[in-house]
PDB file of C-alpha atoms in Angstrom:
ATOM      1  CA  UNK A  22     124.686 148.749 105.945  1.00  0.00           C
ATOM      2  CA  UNK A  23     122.729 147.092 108.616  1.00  0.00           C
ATOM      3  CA  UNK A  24     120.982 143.736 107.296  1.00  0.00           C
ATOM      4  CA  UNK A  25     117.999 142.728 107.652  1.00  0.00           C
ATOM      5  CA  UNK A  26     116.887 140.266 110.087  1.00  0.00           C
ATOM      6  CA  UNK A  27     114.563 137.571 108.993  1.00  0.00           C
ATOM      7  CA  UNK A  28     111.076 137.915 109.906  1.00  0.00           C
ATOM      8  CA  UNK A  29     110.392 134.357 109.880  1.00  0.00           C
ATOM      9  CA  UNK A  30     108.547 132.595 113.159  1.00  0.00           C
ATOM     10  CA  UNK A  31     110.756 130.790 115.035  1.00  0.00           C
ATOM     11  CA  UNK A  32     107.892 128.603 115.892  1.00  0.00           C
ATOM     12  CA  UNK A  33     104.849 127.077 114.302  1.00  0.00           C
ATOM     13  CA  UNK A  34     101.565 129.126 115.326  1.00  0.00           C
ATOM     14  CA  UNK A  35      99.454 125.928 116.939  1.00  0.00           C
ATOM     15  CA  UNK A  36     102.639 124.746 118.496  1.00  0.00           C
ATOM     16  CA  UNK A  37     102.385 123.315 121.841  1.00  0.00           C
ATOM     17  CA  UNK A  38     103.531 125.638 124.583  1.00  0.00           C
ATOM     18  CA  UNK A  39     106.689 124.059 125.881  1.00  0.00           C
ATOM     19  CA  UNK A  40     104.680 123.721 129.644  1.00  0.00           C
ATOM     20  CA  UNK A  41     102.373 121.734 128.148  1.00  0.00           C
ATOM     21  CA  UNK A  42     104.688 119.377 126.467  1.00  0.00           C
ATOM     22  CA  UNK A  43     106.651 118.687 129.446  1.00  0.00           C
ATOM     23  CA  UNK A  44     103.099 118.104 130.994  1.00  0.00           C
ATOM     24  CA  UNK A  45     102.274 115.311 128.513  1.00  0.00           C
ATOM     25  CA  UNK A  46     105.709 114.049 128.967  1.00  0.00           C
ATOM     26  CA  UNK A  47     105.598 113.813 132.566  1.00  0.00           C
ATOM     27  CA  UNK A  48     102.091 112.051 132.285  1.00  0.00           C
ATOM     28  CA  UNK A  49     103.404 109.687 130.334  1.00  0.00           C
ATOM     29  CA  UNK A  50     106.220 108.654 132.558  1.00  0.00           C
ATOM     30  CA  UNK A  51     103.743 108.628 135.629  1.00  0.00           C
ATOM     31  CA  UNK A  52     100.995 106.264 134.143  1.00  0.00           C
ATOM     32  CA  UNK A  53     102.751 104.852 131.402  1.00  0.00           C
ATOM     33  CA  UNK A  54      99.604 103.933 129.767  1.00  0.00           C
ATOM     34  CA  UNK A  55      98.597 104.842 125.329  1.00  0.00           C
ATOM     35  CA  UNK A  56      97.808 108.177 124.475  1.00  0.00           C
ATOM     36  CA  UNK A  57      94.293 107.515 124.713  1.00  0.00           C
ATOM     37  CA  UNK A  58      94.384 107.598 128.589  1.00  0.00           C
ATOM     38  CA  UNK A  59      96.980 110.046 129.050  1.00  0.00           C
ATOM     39  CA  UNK A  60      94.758 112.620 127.110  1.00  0.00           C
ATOM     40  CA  UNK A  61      91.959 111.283 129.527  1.00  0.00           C
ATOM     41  CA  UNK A  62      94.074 112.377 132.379  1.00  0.00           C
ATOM     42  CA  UNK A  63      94.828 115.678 130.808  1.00  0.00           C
ATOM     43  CA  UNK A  64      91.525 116.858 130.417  1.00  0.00           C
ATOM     44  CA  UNK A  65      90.385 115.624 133.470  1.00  0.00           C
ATOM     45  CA  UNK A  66      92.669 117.739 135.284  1.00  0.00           C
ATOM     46  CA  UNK A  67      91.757 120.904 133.045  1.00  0.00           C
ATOM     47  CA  UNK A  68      94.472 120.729 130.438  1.00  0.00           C
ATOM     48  CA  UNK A  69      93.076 121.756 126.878  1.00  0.00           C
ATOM     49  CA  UNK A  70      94.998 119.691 124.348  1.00  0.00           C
ATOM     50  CA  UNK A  71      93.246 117.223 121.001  1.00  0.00           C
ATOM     51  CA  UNK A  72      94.186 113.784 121.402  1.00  0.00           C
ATOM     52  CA  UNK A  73      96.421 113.915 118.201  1.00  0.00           C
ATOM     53  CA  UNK A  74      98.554 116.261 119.486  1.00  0.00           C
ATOM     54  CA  UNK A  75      99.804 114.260 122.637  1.00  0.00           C
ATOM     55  CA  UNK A  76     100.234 111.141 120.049  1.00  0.00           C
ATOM     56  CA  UNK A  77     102.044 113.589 117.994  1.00  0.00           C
ATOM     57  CA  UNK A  78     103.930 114.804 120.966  1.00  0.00           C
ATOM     58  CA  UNK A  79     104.765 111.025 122.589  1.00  0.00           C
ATOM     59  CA  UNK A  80     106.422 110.121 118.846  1.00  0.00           C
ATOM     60  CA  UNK A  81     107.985 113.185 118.556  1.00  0.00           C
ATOM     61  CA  UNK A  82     109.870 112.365 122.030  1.00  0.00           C
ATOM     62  CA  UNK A  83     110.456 108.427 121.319  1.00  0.00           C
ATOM     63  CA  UNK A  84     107.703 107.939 123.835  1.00  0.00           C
ATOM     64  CA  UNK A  85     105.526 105.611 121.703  1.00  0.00           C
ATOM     65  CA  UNK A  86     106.268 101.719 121.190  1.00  0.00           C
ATOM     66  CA  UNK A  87     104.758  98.916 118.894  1.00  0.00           C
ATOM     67  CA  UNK A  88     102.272  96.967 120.303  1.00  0.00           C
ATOM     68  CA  UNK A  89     103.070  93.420 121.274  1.00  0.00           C
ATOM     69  CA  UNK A  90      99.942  91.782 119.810  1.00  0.00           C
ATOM     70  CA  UNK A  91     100.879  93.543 116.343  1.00  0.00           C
ATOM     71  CA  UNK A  92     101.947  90.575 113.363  1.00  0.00           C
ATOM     72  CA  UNK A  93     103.858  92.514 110.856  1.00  0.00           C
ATOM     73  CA  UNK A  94     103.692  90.559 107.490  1.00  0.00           C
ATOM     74  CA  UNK A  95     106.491  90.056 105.412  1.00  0.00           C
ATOM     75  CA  UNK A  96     106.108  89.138 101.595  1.00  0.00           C
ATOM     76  CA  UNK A  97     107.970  87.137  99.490  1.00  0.00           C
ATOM     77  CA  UNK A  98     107.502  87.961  96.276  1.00  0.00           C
ATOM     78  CA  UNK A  99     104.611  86.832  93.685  1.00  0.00           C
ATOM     79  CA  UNK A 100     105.792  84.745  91.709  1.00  0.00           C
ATOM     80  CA  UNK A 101     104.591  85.186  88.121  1.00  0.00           C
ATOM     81  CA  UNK A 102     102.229  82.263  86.956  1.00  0.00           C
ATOM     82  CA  UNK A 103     104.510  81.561  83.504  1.00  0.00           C
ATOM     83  CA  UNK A 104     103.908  77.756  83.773  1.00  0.00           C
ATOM     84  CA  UNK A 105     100.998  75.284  85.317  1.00  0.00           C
ATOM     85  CA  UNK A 106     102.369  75.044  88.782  1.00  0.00           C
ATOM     86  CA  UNK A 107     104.294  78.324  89.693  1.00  0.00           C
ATOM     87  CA  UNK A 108     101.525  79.894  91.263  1.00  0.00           C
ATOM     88  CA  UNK A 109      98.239  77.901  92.825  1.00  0.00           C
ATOM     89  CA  UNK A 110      95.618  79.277  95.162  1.00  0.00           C
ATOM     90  CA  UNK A 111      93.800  77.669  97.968  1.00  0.00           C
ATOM     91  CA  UNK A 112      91.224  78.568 100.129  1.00  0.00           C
ATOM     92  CA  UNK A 113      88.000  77.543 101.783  1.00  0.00           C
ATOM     93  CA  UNK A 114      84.119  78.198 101.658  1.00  0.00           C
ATOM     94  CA  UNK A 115      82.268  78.073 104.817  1.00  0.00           C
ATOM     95  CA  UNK A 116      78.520  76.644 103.773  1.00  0.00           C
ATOM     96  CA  UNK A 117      75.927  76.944 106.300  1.00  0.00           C
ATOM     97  CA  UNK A 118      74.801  77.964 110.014  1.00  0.00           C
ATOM     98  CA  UNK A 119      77.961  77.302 112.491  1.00  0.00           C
ATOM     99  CA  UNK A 120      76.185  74.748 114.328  1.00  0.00           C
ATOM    100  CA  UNK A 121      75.691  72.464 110.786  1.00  0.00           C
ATOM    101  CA  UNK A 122      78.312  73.917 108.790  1.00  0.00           C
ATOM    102  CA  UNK A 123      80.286  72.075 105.976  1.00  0.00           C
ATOM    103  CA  UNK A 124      83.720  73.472 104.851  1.00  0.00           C
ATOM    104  CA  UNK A 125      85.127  73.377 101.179  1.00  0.00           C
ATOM    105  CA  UNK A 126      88.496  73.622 100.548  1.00  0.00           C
ATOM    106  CA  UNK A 127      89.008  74.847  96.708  1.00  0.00           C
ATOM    107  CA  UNK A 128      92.708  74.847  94.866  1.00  0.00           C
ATOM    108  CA  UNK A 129      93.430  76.810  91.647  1.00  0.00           C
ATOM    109  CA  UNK A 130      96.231  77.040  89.218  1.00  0.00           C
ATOM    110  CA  UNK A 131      96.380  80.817  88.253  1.00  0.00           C
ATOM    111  CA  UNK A 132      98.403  79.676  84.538  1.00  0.00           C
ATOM    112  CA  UNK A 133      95.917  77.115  83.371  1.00  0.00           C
ATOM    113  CA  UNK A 134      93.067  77.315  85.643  1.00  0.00           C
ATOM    114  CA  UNK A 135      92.923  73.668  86.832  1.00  0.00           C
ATOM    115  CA  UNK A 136      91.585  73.212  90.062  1.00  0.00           C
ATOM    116  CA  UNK A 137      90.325  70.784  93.009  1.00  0.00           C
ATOM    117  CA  UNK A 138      87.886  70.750  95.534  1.00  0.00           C
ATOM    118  CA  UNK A 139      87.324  69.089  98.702  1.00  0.00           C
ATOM    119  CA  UNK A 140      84.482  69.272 101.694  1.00  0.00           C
ATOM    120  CA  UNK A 141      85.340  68.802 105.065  1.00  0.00           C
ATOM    121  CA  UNK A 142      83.193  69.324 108.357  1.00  0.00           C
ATOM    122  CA  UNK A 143      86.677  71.153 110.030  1.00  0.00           C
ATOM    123  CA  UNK A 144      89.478  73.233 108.722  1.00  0.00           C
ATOM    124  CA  UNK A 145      92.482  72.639 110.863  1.00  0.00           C
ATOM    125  CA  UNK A 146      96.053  73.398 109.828  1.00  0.00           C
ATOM    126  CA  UNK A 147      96.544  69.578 109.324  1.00  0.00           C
ATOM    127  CA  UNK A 148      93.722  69.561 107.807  1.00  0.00           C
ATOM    128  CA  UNK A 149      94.778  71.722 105.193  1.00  0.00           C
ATOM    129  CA  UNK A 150      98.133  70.221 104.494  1.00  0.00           C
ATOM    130  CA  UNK A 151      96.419  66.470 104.347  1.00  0.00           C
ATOM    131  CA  UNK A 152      93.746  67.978 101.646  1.00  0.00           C
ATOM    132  CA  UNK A 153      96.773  70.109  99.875  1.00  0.00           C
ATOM    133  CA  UNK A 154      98.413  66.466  99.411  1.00  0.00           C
ATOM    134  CA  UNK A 155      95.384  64.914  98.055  1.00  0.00           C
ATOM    135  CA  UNK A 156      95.256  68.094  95.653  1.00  0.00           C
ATOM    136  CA  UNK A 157      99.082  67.537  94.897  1.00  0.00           C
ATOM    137  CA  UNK A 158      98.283  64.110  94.552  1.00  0.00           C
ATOM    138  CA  UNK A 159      95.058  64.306  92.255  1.00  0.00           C
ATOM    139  CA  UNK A 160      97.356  67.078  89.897  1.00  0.00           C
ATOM    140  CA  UNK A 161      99.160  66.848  86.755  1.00  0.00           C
ATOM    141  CA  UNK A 162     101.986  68.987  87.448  1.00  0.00           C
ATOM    142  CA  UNK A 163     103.716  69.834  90.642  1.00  0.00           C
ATOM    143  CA  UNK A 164     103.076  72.902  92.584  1.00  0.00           C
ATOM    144  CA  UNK A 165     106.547  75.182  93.264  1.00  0.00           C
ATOM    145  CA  UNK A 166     104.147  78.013  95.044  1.00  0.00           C
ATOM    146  CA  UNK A 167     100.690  77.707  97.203  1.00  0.00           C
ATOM    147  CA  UNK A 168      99.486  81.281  98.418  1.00  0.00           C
ATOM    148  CA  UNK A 169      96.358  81.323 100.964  1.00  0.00           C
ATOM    149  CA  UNK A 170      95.107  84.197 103.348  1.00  0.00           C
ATOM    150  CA  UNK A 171      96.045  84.556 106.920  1.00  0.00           C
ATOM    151  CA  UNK A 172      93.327  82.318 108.167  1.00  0.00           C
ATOM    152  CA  UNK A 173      94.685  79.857 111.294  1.00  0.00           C
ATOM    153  CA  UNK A 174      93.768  76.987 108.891  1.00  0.00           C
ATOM    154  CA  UNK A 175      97.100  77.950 106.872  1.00  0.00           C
ATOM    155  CA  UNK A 176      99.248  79.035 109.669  1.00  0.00           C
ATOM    156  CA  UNK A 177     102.857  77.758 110.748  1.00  0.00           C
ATOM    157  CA  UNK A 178     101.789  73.979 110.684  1.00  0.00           C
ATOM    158  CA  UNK A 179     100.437  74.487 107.486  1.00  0.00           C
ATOM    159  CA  UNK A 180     103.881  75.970 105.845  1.00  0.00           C
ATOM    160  CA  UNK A 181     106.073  73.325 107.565  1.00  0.00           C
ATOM    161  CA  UNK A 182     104.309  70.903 105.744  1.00  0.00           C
ATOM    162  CA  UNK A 183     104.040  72.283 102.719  1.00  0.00           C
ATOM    163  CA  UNK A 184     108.246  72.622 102.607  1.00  0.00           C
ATOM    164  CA  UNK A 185     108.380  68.817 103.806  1.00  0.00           C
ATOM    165  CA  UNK A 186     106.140  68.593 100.260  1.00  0.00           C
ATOM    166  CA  UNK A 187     109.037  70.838  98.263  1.00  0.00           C
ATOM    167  CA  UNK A 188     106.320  73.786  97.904  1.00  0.00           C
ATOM    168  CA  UNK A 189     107.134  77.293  99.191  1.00  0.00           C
ATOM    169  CA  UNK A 190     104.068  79.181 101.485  1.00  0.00           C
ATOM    170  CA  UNK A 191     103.615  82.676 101.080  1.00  0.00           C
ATOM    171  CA  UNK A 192     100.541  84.627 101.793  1.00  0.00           C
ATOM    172  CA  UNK A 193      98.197  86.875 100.065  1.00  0.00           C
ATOM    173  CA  UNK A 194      98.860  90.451 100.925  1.00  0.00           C
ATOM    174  CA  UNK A 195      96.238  92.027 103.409  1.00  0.00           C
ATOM    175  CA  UNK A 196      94.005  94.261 102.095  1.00  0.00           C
ATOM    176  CA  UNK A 197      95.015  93.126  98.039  1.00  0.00           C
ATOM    177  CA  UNK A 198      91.483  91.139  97.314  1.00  0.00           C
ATOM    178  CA  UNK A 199      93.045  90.568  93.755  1.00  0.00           C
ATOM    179  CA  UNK A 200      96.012  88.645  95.180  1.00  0.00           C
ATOM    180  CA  UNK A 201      93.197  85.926  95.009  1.00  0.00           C
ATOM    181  CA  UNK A 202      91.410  86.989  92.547  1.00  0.00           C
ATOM    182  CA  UNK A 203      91.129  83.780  90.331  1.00  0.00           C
ATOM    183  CA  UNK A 204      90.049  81.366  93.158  1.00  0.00           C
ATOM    184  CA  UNK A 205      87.399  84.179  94.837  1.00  0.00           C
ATOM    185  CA  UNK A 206      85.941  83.727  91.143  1.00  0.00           C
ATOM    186  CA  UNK A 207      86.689  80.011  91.167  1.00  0.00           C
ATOM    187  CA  UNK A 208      84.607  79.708  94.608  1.00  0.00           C
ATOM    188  CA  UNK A 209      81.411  81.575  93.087  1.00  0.00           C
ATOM    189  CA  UNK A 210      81.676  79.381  90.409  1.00  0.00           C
ATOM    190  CA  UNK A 211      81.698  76.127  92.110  1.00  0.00           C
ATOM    191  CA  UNK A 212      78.606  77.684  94.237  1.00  0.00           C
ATOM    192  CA  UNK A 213      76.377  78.824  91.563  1.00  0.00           C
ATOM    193  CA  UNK A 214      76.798  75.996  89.343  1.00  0.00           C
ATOM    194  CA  UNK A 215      76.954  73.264  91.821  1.00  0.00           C
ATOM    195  CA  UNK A 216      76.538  73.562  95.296  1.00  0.00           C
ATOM    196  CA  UNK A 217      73.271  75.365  95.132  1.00  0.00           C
ATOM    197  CA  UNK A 218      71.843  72.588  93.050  1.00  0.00           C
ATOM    198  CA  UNK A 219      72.429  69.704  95.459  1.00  0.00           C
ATOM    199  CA  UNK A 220      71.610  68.512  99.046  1.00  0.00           C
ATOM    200  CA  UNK A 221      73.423  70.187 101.684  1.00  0.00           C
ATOM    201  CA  UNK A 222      74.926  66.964 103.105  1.00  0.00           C
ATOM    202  CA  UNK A 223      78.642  65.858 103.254  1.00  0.00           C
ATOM    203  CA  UNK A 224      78.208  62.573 101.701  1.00  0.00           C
ATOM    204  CA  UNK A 225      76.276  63.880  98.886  1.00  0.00           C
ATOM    205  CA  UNK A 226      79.182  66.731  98.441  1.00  0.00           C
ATOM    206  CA  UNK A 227      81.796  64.342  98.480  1.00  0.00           C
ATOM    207  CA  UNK A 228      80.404  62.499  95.434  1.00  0.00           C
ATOM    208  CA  UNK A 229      78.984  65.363  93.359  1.00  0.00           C
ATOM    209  CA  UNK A 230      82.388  67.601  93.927  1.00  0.00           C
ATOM    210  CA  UNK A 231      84.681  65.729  92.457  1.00  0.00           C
ATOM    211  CA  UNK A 232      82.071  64.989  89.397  1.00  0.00           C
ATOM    212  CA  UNK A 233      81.735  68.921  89.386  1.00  0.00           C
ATOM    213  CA  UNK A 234      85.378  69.098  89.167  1.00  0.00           C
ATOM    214  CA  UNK A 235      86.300  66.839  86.835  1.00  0.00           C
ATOM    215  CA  UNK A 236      83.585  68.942  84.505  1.00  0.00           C
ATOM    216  CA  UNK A 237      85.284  71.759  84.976  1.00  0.00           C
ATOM    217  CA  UNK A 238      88.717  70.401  84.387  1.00  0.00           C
ATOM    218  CA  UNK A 239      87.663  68.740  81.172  1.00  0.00           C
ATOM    219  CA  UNK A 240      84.860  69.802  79.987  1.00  0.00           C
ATOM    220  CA  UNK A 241      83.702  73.418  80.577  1.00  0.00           C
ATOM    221  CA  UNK A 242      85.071  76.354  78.486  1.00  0.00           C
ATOM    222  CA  UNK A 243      86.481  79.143  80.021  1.00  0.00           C
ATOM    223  CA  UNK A 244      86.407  82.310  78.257  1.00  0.00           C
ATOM    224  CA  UNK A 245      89.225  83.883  80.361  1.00  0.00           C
ATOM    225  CA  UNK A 246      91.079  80.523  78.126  1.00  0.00           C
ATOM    226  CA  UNK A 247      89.933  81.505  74.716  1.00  0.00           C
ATOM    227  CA  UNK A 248      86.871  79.331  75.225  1.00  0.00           C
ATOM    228  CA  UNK A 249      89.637  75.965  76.333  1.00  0.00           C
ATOM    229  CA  UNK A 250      89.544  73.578  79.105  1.00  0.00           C
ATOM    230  CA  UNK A 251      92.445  74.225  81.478  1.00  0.00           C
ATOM    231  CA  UNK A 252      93.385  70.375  80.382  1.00  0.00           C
ATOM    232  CA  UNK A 253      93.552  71.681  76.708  1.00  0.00           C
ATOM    233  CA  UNK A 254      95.830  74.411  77.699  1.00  0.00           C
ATOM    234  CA  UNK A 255      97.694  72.459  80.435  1.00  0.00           C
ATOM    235  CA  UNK A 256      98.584  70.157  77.135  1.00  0.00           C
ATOM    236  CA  UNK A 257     100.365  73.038  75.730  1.00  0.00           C
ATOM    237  CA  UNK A 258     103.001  73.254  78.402  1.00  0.00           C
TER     238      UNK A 258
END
């Protein structure tokens, strides 16, 4: 009994012919430039071949390589906001033209919702750790985590401090707006019910902020709290 061979394709139909492979290959090792310009190259001199398939072609051969310039982000894990303290926010608002513009730096508790606000006409890494002191400083309870974007303002500088003040740094994930969820609403707050009813000056923010604050910390209910202060439910802890 003679058995029957397979009648399976040895190769995919829109596979490259193996010519033009070793074409892209050998382009690649002469200008040793992206895939971009190699496919420029290749249809310049009459070869008929998408863009996708010499990127698919260069990583199929090893031939591709990260770019320097890329950060690649590692995590540390969220920590879950089970006390005041374990997890706060911070941030900052930019408030008017570049030229005349006044920064606000806003802190939030994601357990009990305290939080603390301060303007500044500069956001500098120091900066921020100096105004996360006077936060620490101004708060009931000590903060274990701080999370912030990726902005310069809370780069290396900023961490190293932070450790020197027993807090760990991590970073909200890129791409995840509700990493920071409860501060973005924080900062509409504190711009609809106070900013945009006083004089855009730094000396009158620095004395109607902290009033606004201390309103919010103590006075104003939060339904997200069962209609509570956070001070009412910081007591609880």
């Amino acid at each position: 009994m003679i058995p029957t061979l397979s009648s399976r394709p040895h190769h995919h139909p829109r596979e490259l012919p193996v010519d033009l492979v070793k074409t892209i290959i050998a382009y690649r090792e002469k200008y040793r430039r992206c895939a971009e310009v190699i496919h420029w190259h290749l249809e310049k001199d009459g070869y008929i071949v998408s863009l996708s398939s010499v990127k698919q072609t260069l990583k199929r051969n090893h031939l591709t390589y990260p770019s320097p310039w890329k950060k690649w982000h590692h995590y540390t894990p969220r920590p879950v906001p089970e006390s005041p303290g374990k997890l706060v926010q911070i941030d900052t608002i930019m408030d008017g033209a570049p030229e005349d513009r006044i920064y606000i730096y806003t802190l939030l508790d994601v357990c009990c919702r305290w939080a603390y606000a301060e303007p500044s006409l500069y956001v500098r890494a120091g900066r921020s750790a100096l105004i996360l002191k006077h936060a620490q400083h101004a708060s009931p309870f000590v903060f274990a985590t701080i999370q912030s974007d990726h902005g310069s303002e809370f780069s290396k500088y900023f961490k190293k401090k932070a450790i020197e003040m027993g807090m760990e740094h991590r970073h909200s994930r890129v791409r995840t707006p509700t990493d920071n969820a409860h501060l973005e609403r924080f900062n509409r707050t504190i711009q609809d019910e106070c900013l945009c009813h006083i004089p855009r000056r730094l000396s009158v923010y620095q004395k109607e902020i902290p009033e606004f604050i201390r309103y919010y910390n103590y006075e104003r209910p939060h339904m997200s709290l069962g209609m509570q202060t956070p001070m009412e439910v910081l007591r609880s802890y």
